Coordinates of C-alpha atoms and ligand atoms in Angstrom, one line a residue:
M709 CA 11.3 -29.2 24.9
A710 CA 7.7 -28.8 26.1
R711 CA 5.3 -28.5 23.2
T712 CA 2.8 -25.7 23.6
D713 CA 1.7 -25.2 20.0
P714 CA -2.1 -25.4 19.6
R715 CA -3.6 -28.7 18.6
F716 CA -7.1 -29.6 17.7
V717 CA -9.1 -31.8 20.1
C718 CA -12.4 -33.6 19.5
Q719 CA -14.7 -32.4 22.3
S720 CA -16.7 -35.6 22.3
C721 CA -13.9 -38.3 22.4
G722 CA -10.8 -36.3 23.3
A723 CA -8.7 -37.4 20.3
S724 CA -6.2 -34.8 19.2
R725 CA -5.0 -34.0 15.7
P726 CA -2.7 -31.5 14.1
R727 CA -5.4 -29.7 11.9
W728 CA -9.0 -28.7 12.2
A729 CA -11.5 -30.9 10.4
G730 CA -15.3 -31.0 10.2
K731 CA -15.5 -34.6 11.3
C732 CA -13.5 -36.5 13.9
D733 CA -11.7 -39.5 12.5
A734 CA -11.7 -41.2 15.8
C735 CA -15.3 -41.2 16.8
G736 CA -17.1 -39.9 13.7
A737 CA -18.7 -36.9 15.5
W738 CA -19.3 -33.8 13.3
N739 CA -18.3 -30.3 14.2
S740 CA -16.7 -31.5 17.5
I741 CA -13.1 -30.3 17.0
A742 CA -11.9 -27.3 18.8
E743 CA -8.5 -25.6 19.1
E744 CA -6.8 -26.1 22.5
T745 CA -3.4 -25.2 23.9
P746 CA -2.1 -28.0 26.1
R747 CA -0.5 -26.9 29.4
E748 CA 2.7 -28.8 28.6
A749 CA 3.4 -32.1 26.9
A750 CA 5.3 -34.8 28.8
P751 CA 8.8 -35.2 27.6
R752 CA 9.3 -38.2 25.4
G753 CA 10.0 -41.3 27.4
L754 CA 11.5 -41.2 30.9
G755 CA 15.0 -40.2 30.2
K756 CA 17.9 -41.4 32.4
A757 CA 16.8 -40.3 35.8
K758 CA 15.8 -43.1 38.2
G759 CA 12.6 -43.0 40.2
R760 CA 12.2 -43.7 43.9
A761 CA 11.3 -47.4 44.3
I762 CA 7.7 -47.9 45.4
P763 CA 7.0 -50.4 48.2
F764 CA 4.8 -53.4 47.6
V765 CA 2.4 -54.9 50.2
N766 CA 0.2 -57.9 50.4
L767 CA -3.5 -58.1 49.7
D768 CA -4.3 -59.1 53.2
G769 CA -3.8 -56.4 55.8
K770 CA -5.6 -53.5 57.4
H771 CA -8.1 -51.8 55.1
G772 CA -10.6 -50.1 57.5
E773 CA -14.2 -49.6 56.7
V774 CA -15.1 -46.8 54.3
A775 CA -16.9 -44.0 56.0
R776 CA -20.2 -43.2 54.4
H777 CA -22.6 -40.2 54.7
A778 CA -26.2 -41.2 54.2
S779 CA -27.8 -38.3 52.3
G780 CA -31.3 -38.9 53.8
I781 CA -32.6 -39.4 50.3
A782 CA -33.0 -43.1 50.2
E783 CA -33.3 -43.3 46.4
L784 CA -30.0 -41.5 46.0
D785 CA -28.2 -43.5 48.8
R786 CA -29.3 -46.7 47.1
T787 CA -27.7 -45.8 43.8
V788 CA -24.4 -44.9 45.3
G789 CA -24.3 -48.2 47.3
G790 CA -25.7 -47.1 50.6
G791 CA -24.3 -43.6 51.2
L792 CA -21.6 -41.3 50.0
V793 CA -18.1 -42.4 50.6
A794 CA -15.7 -39.8 52.1
G795 CA -13.0 -38.8 49.8
S796 CA -14.8 -40.1 46.7
S797 CA -15.9 -38.2 43.6
V798 CA -19.3 -38.7 41.9
L799 CA -20.2 -37.4 38.5
L800 CA -23.9 -36.7 38.0
A801 CA -24.5 -36.5 34.3
G802 CA -27.7 -35.7 32.4
D803 CA -29.5 -33.6 29.8
P804 CA -29.8 -29.9 30.6
G805 CA -33.0 -29.2 32.5
I806 CA -33.6 -32.7 33.7
G807 CA -33.2 -31.8 37.4
K808 CA -29.5 -32.3 38.4
S809 CA -29.2 -29.0 40.3
T810 CA -32.5 -29.6 42.0
L811 CA -31.5 -33.1 43.1
L812 CA -28.2 -31.9 44.5
L813 CA -29.6 -28.9 46.3
Q814 CA -32.2 -31.2 47.9
A815 CA -29.4 -33.6 48.9
A816 CA -27.3 -30.8 50.3
G817 CA -30.4 -29.6 52.3
A818 CA -31.1 -33.1 53.6
L819 CA -27.4 -33.7 54.6
A820 CA -27.1 -30.3 56.2
A821 CA -30.2 -31.0 58.3
N822 CA -28.3 -34.1 59.6
G823 CA -25.3 -32.1 60.6
V824 CA -23.1 -32.9 57.5
S825 CA -21.5 -29.7 56.3
C826 CA -22.1 -29.0 52.6
A827 CA -20.8 -26.5 50.2
Y828 CA -22.7 -25.8 47.0
I829 CA -20.7 -24.0 44.2
S830 CA -22.6 -23.0 41.1
G831 CA -21.0 -21.7 38.0
E832 CA -24.4 -21.5 36.2
E833 CA -26.6 -19.6 38.5
G834 CA -26.2 -16.6 40.8
V835 CA -26.6 -16.8 44.5
A836 CA -30.0 -15.1 44.3
Q837 CA -31.3 -17.6 41.8
I838 CA -30.2 -20.6 44.0
R839 CA -31.8 -19.0 47.1
L840 CA -35.0 -18.7 45.1
R841 CA -34.9 -22.4 44.2
A842 CA -34.0 -23.3 47.8
A843 CA -37.1 -21.3 49.0
R844 CA -39.2 -23.1 46.5
L845 CA -37.9 -26.4 47.8
G846 CA -38.4 -25.4 51.4
L847 CA -34.7 -25.6 52.2
I848 CA -34.0 -21.9 52.9
D849 CA -33.2 -22.5 56.6
R850 CA -30.6 -25.3 56.0
P851 CA -27.0 -24.4 56.8
V852 CA -25.6 -25.0 53.3
R853 CA -22.6 -22.9 52.3
L854 CA -23.3 -21.3 48.9
A855 CA -21.1 -19.7 46.3
A856 CA -21.3 -18.6 42.7
A857 CA -17.8 -19.1 41.2
T858 CA -16.1 -20.6 38.2
N859 CA -12.3 -20.2 38.8
V860 CA -11.1 -23.5 40.3
R861 CA -8.0 -21.8 42.0
D862 CA -10.4 -19.5 43.8
I863 CA -12.8 -22.3 44.7
L864 CA -10.0 -24.4 46.2
A865 CA -8.7 -21.4 48.1
G866 CA -12.2 -20.8 49.5
L867 CA -12.6 -24.4 50.5
E868 CA -9.3 -24.5 52.2
S869 CA -9.7 -21.3 54.1
A870 CA -12.9 -22.3 55.8
A871 CA -13.7 -25.3 58.0
P872 CA -13.6 -28.4 55.8
A873 CA -16.8 -29.3 54.1
D874 CA -18.0 -33.0 54.1
I875 CA -19.7 -32.6 50.8
V876 CA -18.7 -30.3 47.9
I877 CA -21.0 -29.9 45.0
V878 CA -19.7 -28.3 41.8
D879 CA -22.5 -27.4 39.3
S880 CA -21.4 -27.8 36.6
I881 CA -17.9 -29.0 35.6
Q882 CA -18.4 -27.5 32.1
T883 CA -18.4 -24.0 33.6
M884 CA -15.3 -24.4 35.7
Y885 CA -11.9 -23.3 34.4
L886 CA -8.2 -23.4 35.4
D887 CA -6.5 -20.0 34.7
S888 CA -3.3 -21.9 33.8
L889 CA -4.9 -23.2 30.7
D890 CA -5.6 -21.1 27.6
S891 CA -8.6 -23.0 26.2
A892 CA -12.2 -21.9 26.9
P893 CA -14.3 -23.4 29.8
G894 CA -16.1 -26.6 28.6
T895 CA -13.3 -27.8 26.3
V896 CA -11.9 -31.2 27.0
S897 CA -8.6 -30.0 28.5
Q898 CA -10.4 -27.5 30.8
V899 CA -13.0 -30.0 31.9
R900 CA -10.3 -32.6 32.6
G901 CA -7.9 -30.2 34.3
A902 CA -10.6 -28.6 36.5
A903 CA -11.9 -32.0 37.5
Q904 CA -8.5 -33.3 38.3
E905 CA -7.8 -30.4 40.7
L906 CA -11.2 -30.8 42.4
I907 CA -10.8 -34.6 42.7
R908 CA -7.3 -34.2 44.1
H909 CA -8.7 -31.8 46.7
A910 CA -11.5 -34.2 47.6
K911 CA -9.0 -37.1 48.1
R912 CA -6.7 -34.9 50.2
S913 CA -9.4 -33.4 52.4
G914 CA -11.7 -36.5 52.6
S915 CA -14.8 -34.6 51.4
V916 CA -17.2 -36.1 48.9
L917 CA -17.1 -34.3 45.6
F918 CA -20.2 -34.1 43.4
L919 CA -19.6 -32.9 39.8
V920 CA -22.5 -32.1 37.6
G921 CA -21.9 -32.7 33.9
H922 CA -24.2 -31.8 31.1
V923 CA -24.6 -34.3 28.2
T924 CA -24.9 -32.5 25.0
K925 CA -26.0 -34.0 21.7
D926 CA -24.0 -31.8 19.4
G927 CA -20.6 -32.4 21.1
Q928 CA -19.8 -28.7 21.3
I929 CA -19.2 -29.0 25.1
A930 CA -16.9 -31.7 26.4
G931 CA -19.2 -34.6 27.3
P932 CA -19.0 -36.2 30.7
R933 CA -17.5 -39.2 29.0
V934 CA -14.1 -37.7 29.3
L935 CA -14.6 -37.7 33.1
E936 CA -15.9 -41.2 33.5
H937 CA -12.6 -42.8 34.2
M938 CA -11.4 -40.1 36.6
V939 CA -14.3 -40.3 39.1
D940 CA -15.3 -43.1 41.5
A941 CA -18.9 -43.2 40.6
V942 CA -20.9 -42.1 37.6
L943 CA -24.7 -41.5 37.9
Y944 CA -26.9 -40.8 35.0
F945 CA -30.0 -38.7 35.5
E946 CA -32.5 -39.8 33.0
G947 CA -36.1 -39.2 32.1
E948 CA -38.3 -37.8 29.3
R949 CA -38.8 -34.1 29.6
G950 CA -42.5 -34.5 29.1
H951 CA -42.8 -37.1 31.9
Q952 CA -42.6 -36.5 35.6
F953 CA -40.4 -39.5 36.3
R954 CA -36.7 -39.2 36.8
I955 CA -34.3 -42.0 37.2
V956 CA -30.8 -41.9 38.7
R957 CA -28.8 -44.8 37.3
A958 CA -25.4 -45.8 38.5
V959 CA -23.3 -46.8 35.5
K960 CA -20.0 -47.0 37.4
N961 CA -19.4 -47.3 41.1
R962 CA -16.1 -48.2 42.8
F963 CA -17.9 -48.5 46.1
G964 CA -21.1 -50.4 45.2
A965 CA -23.1 -52.2 42.6
T966 CA -23.9 -50.6 39.3
D967 CA -27.3 -50.9 37.5
E968 CA -28.9 -49.7 40.7
I969 CA -31.6 -47.1 40.1
G970 CA -33.3 -44.5 42.2
V971 CA -36.7 -43.3 41.0
F972 CA -38.0 -39.7 41.6
E973 CA -41.0 -37.7 40.5
M974 CA -40.5 -34.1 39.5
T975 CA -43.2 -32.1 41.4
G976 CA -43.9 -28.4 41.9
A977 CA -41.9 -28.7 45.1
G978 CA -38.8 -30.5 43.7
L979 CA -38.0 -34.1 43.3
A980 CA -40.1 -36.6 45.4
E981 CA -38.9 -40.1 46.0
V982 CA -40.8 -42.9 44.6
A983 CA -40.4 -45.9 46.9
N984 CA -42.5 -48.3 44.8
P985 CA -41.8 -47.5 41.1
S986 CA -44.1 -50.3 39.8
T987 CA -47.2 -48.4 40.7
L988 CA -45.9 -45.5 38.5
F989 CA -45.5 -47.4 35.3
L990 CA -48.8 -49.3 35.4
N991 CA -52.3 -48.1 34.7
P992 CA -54.7 -50.1 36.7
E993 CA -57.8 -48.0 36.2
R994 CA -57.9 -48.3 32.4
G995 CA -58.9 -51.9 32.1
P996 CA -57.7 -54.3 29.5
V997 CA -56.9 -53.0 26.0
S998 CA -55.2 -54.7 23.1
G999 CA -51.5 -54.0 22.5
A1000 CA -50.4 -53.8 26.1
A1001 CA -48.5 -56.3 28.2
V1002 CA -47.0 -55.9 31.7
F1003 CA -43.3 -56.8 31.9
A1004 CA -41.9 -57.9 35.2
G1005 CA -38.4 -56.4 35.1
I1006 CA -35.5 -56.0 37.3
E1007 CA -33.7 -52.6 37.7
G1008 CA -30.6 -53.0 39.7
T1009 CA -31.6 -55.0 42.7
R1010 CA -35.3 -54.0 42.5
P1011 CA -38.1 -55.6 40.6
V1012 CA -40.1 -53.1 38.6
L1013 CA -43.3 -53.8 36.7
V1014 CA -43.8 -51.7 33.5
E1015 CA -46.4 -51.7 30.8
I1016 CA -45.2 -52.2 27.3
Q1017 CA -47.4 -50.9 24.6
A1018 CA -47.4 -51.9 20.9
L1019 CA -49.3 -50.7 17.9
V1020 CA -49.3 -52.8 14.8
A1021 CA -51.0 -50.9 12.0
P1022 CA -51.2 -51.3 8.2
G1023 CA -48.6 -49.0 6.7
P1024 CA -48.1 -47.6 3.2
P1025 CA -46.6 -50.2 0.9
G1026 CA -42.9 -50.2 0.6
S1027 CA -40.9 -49.7 3.8
P1028 CA -42.9 -50.2 7.0
R1029 CA -42.1 -48.0 9.9
R1030 CA -40.6 -49.4 13.2
T1031 CA -40.4 -46.9 16.0
T1032 CA -39.5 -47.6 19.6
V1033 CA -39.5 -45.4 22.7
G1034 CA -37.6 -46.7 25.7
W1035 CA -36.3 -49.9 24.1
D1036 CA -33.6 -50.9 21.6
S1037 CA -34.9 -50.7 18.0
G1038 CA -32.5 -53.5 16.9
R1039 CA -34.0 -55.7 19.5
L1040 CA -37.5 -54.9 18.2
A1041 CA -36.5 -55.9 14.7
M1042 CA -35.3 -59.2 16.0
V1043 CA -38.5 -60.0 17.9
L1044 CA -40.5 -59.1 14.8
A1045 CA -38.4 -61.3 12.7
V1046 CA -38.7 -64.2 15.1
L1047 CA -42.5 -63.8 15.4
E1048 CA -42.7 -63.9 11.6
A1049 CA -40.3 -66.7 10.9
R1050 CA -41.0 -69.0 13.9
A1051 CA -44.6 -68.3 14.8
G1052 CA -46.0 -67.4 11.4
L1053 CA -47.2 -63.9 12.2
R1054 CA -47.5 -61.7 9.1
L1055 CA -46.0 -58.4 10.1
G1056 CA -43.8 -57.6 7.1
A1057 CA -46.1 -55.0 5.7
S1058 CA -47.3 -53.4 9.0
D1059 CA -46.0 -50.4 10.8
V1060 CA -45.0 -51.3 14.3
F1061 CA -44.7 -48.8 17.2
L1062 CA -43.4 -49.7 20.6
N1063 CA -43.5 -47.7 23.7
V1064 CA -42.4 -48.3 27.3
A1065 CA -45.0 -46.5 29.5
G1066 CA -43.9 -43.8 31.8
G1067 CA -40.6 -42.8 30.1
L1068 CA -38.6 -45.7 31.5
R1069 CA -35.8 -47.1 29.4
I1070 CA -35.5 -50.9 29.5
N1071 CA -32.2 -52.6 28.7
E1072 CA -33.0 -56.1 29.7
P1073 CA -33.3 -58.9 27.1
A1074 CA -35.8 -60.4 29.5
A1075 CA -38.4 -57.9 28.1
D1076 CA -38.4 -59.7 24.7
L1077 CA -41.4 -61.9 25.6
A1078 CA -43.4 -59.0 26.9
V1079 CA -42.7 -57.0 23.8
A1080 CA -43.8 -60.0 21.7
A1081 CA -46.9 -60.3 23.8
A1082 CA -47.8 -56.7 23.2
I1083 CA -47.2 -57.0 19.5
V1084 CA -49.3 -60.2 19.2
S1085 CA -52.0 -58.6 21.2
S1086 CA -52.2 -55.5 19.0
Y1087 CA -51.9 -57.6 15.9
A1088 CA -54.9 -59.7 16.8
D1089 CA -56.7 -56.9 18.6
R1090 CA -57.1 -59.0 21.7
P1091 CA -56.2 -57.8 25.1
V1092 CA -53.8 -59.9 27.2
R1093 CA -55.8 -61.4 30.1
E1094 CA -56.0 -59.0 33.0
G1095 CA -53.7 -59.7 35.9
T1096 CA -50.9 -61.2 33.6
V1097 CA -47.2 -60.4 33.8
V1098 CA -44.8 -61.5 31.1
F1099 CA -41.0 -62.0 31.0
G1100 CA -38.4 -64.1 29.1
E1101 CA -35.7 -63.7 26.6
I1102 CA -36.3 -64.8 23.0
G1103 CA -33.6 -66.5 20.9
L1104 CA -33.3 -66.4 17.2
S1105 CA -34.6 -70.0 16.8
G1106 CA -37.8 -69.0 18.6
E1107 CA -36.8 -70.5 21.9
V1108 CA -37.8 -68.7 25.1
R1109 CA -34.9 -68.7 27.6
P1110 CA -34.9 -68.4 31.3
V1111 CA -33.9 -65.1 32.9
A1112 CA -32.3 -64.2 36.1
R1113 CA -34.2 -63.6 39.3
A1114 CA -37.6 -65.1 38.2
G1115 CA -38.6 -65.5 41.8
A1116 CA -38.2 -61.8 42.6
R1117 CA -40.2 -60.8 39.5
L1118 CA -43.0 -63.1 40.4
K1119 CA -43.0 -61.9 44.0
E1120 CA -43.4 -58.3 43.0
A1121 CA -46.2 -59.2 40.6
A1122 CA -48.0 -61.1 43.3
K1123 CA -47.6 -58.2 45.6
L1124 CA -49.3 -55.9 43.1
G1125 CA -52.2 -58.2 42.6
F1126 CA -51.2 -60.1 39.4
N1127 CA -52.3 -63.7 39.4
Q1128 CA -50.8 -65.1 36.2
A1129 CA -47.4 -65.2 34.6
I1130 CA -46.2 -66.1 31.2
A1131 CA -42.6 -67.0 31.6
P1132 CA -39.9 -69.4 30.5
R1133 CA -39.7 -72.7 32.3
S1134 CA -37.5 -72.5 35.3
S1135 CA -37.3 -74.0 38.7
E1136 CA -37.6 -70.7 40.5
R1137 CA -41.0 -70.1 42.2
A1138 CA -42.2 -66.8 43.6
S1139 CA -40.2 -66.3 46.7
S1140 CA -42.6 -66.3 49.5
G1141 CA -43.8 -63.3 51.5
G1142 CA -45.9 -61.3 49.1
G1143 CA -49.4 -61.3 47.9
G1144 CA -51.5 -64.2 46.6
E1145 CA -50.7 -67.1 44.4
I1146 CA -49.5 -66.7 40.8
S1147 CA -50.4 -69.3 38.3
R1148 CA -47.6 -69.9 35.8
H1149 CA -47.7 -70.7 32.1
D1150 CA -44.3 -72.0 31.5
I1151 CA -43.4 -71.8 27.8
T1152 CA -40.3 -72.8 25.9
R1153 CA -41.1 -71.4 22.4
V1154 CA -42.7 -68.3 21.1
D1155 CA -45.4 -70.1 19.2
E1156 CA -46.7 -71.3 22.6
L1157 CA -47.1 -67.6 23.4
L1158 CA -49.5 -67.3 20.5
D1159 CA -51.4 -70.4 21.6
L1160 CA -51.9 -68.8 25.0
L1161 CA -52.8 -65.3 23.7
L1162 CA -54.9 -66.4 20.7
P1163 CA -57.3 -69.2 21.2
A1164 CA -57.5 -71.3 18.0
S1165 CA -61.0 -69.9 17.1
A1166 CA -59.7 -66.3 17.2
A1167 CA -56.4 -66.7 15.5
P1168 CA -56.4 -64.5 12.5
A1169 CA -54.2 -64.5 9.5
R1170 CA -51.7 -66.9 11.0
R1171 CA -49.9 -69.0 8.4
Q1172 CA -48.1 -72.2 9.2
P1173 CA -44.5 -71.6 10.0
E1174 CA -42.1 -73.2 7.6
A1175 CA -40.8 -76.4 9.0
Ligands
TYD1722 P1 -32.7 -28.2 37.1 O1 -32.4 -28.8 38.4 O2 -32.4 -26.8 36.9 O3 -32.0 -29.0 35.9 P2 -30.5 -29.2 35.5 O4 -29.7 -28.7 36.6 O5 -30.3 -30.7 35.3 O6 -30.2 -28.4 34.3 O7 -34.2 -28.5 36.8 C1 -34.9 -27.7 36.0 C2 -36.3 -28.1 35.7 O8 -36.9 -28.7 36.8 C3 -37.1 -27.0 35.3 O9 -37.5 -27.3 34.0 C4 -38.1 -26.8 36.3 C5 -38.2 -28.1 37.0 N1 -38.5 -27.9 38.4 C6 -39.8 -28.3 38.9 O10 -40.6 -28.8 38.1 N2 -40.1 -28.2 40.2 C7 -39.2 -27.7 41.1 O11 -39.5 -27.6 42.3 C8 -37.9 -27.2 40.6 C9 -36.9 -26.6 41.5 C10 -37.6 -27.4 39.2
MG1723 MG1 -28.5 -27.0 36.7

């Protein structure tokens, strides 16, 4: 018998339980459990009936090239692996207000200008509101089909009754609902069910489906996490609200590489592409100050230079504060501990603040050495020499380990006028083709970093590390 009694489903992880509770046992989220009525539960097991035997084939055989639509927005095309794949579904997730609707409306406008037919369906804004935005973005004359709707059955009927669209944008999946389900829009079963129907339509019709998903902190609305396994690509739209920079990051992509990023700047006339992100995260006019180090990083396939800022300040006795923006706080604690134990820096009683300039989030361990350089520089109140880039991973014993793609990092640095690199020893040289020469200080241990940054005469309060 099909079970249709209500059950309680955690809206952040999707676990179901028989009773309501304040906290989800499965993921630990608070206040995330909502009542839902499942459509019908599968009967237990398969029973006696036999299925139709599926045919098996070999790996080698015809596969055909995937057809891709270039959106005309290079930064977006890069993140999806060189264009949108027909029949695929893409989830664009991000905080409310970060610019998801703006980006997709701009993409629709650019695609429409290239003769690709686009349908934009909004469950959040009215047609007049979207027209207003399009006017502001200078897209009002583009042939984009527009609708304000939330019922998936009606949306699919609308899509099927007209000429097929190459691109279908659904903004946002949390506002869509299936009338065959009892639960409210935004609950896990509605989000899953609606997405499933839309994805099925995309596969059948060969159109590209874009789903917008809001990430919410309180877990009241089903997070895009429950959709990640259903779609072909997941893009996260990131950025600090107070900053202009927006980064689209591919975290899953069945048709391309992940870790690829596209960088945009939010302007009065929408999102502008940033072809050379390094220039955004550096501050060349300011001149040298203590507590800043330039990290030569890699985001996806692209080298990106960013400034890392540290402030080491005497704190109140007791528990010193350690605050990070744009970097992992556990990683900061490790770098501090290594500097203290292996290089003899006295940091135990100081507050340490770390900031990645421009609102970028760095996940690479290769930033360890740049973080250490910024901390040492602030601690000693001595600027790192102008024109220096730093990269390298730090191990617990104080060793500095080589990192991937050193050549590309050095090349980008040279291109932007840097002439010195503090980096782990490696055989890779700056790949030729950009800028001037870079002189390298190859180091193998963190205490060599201190020797480089703090000449013996200037070294303050540095005790001998325990042997
Ligand atoms: P929006 O795309 O509505 O965000 P989301 O769909 O992710 O919720 O973007 C909203 C923000 O973008 C809003 O705070 C205003 C800003 N914005 C601009 O700065 N310039 C523009 O041209 C547009 C259209 C929006
Ligand atoms: Mg929106």
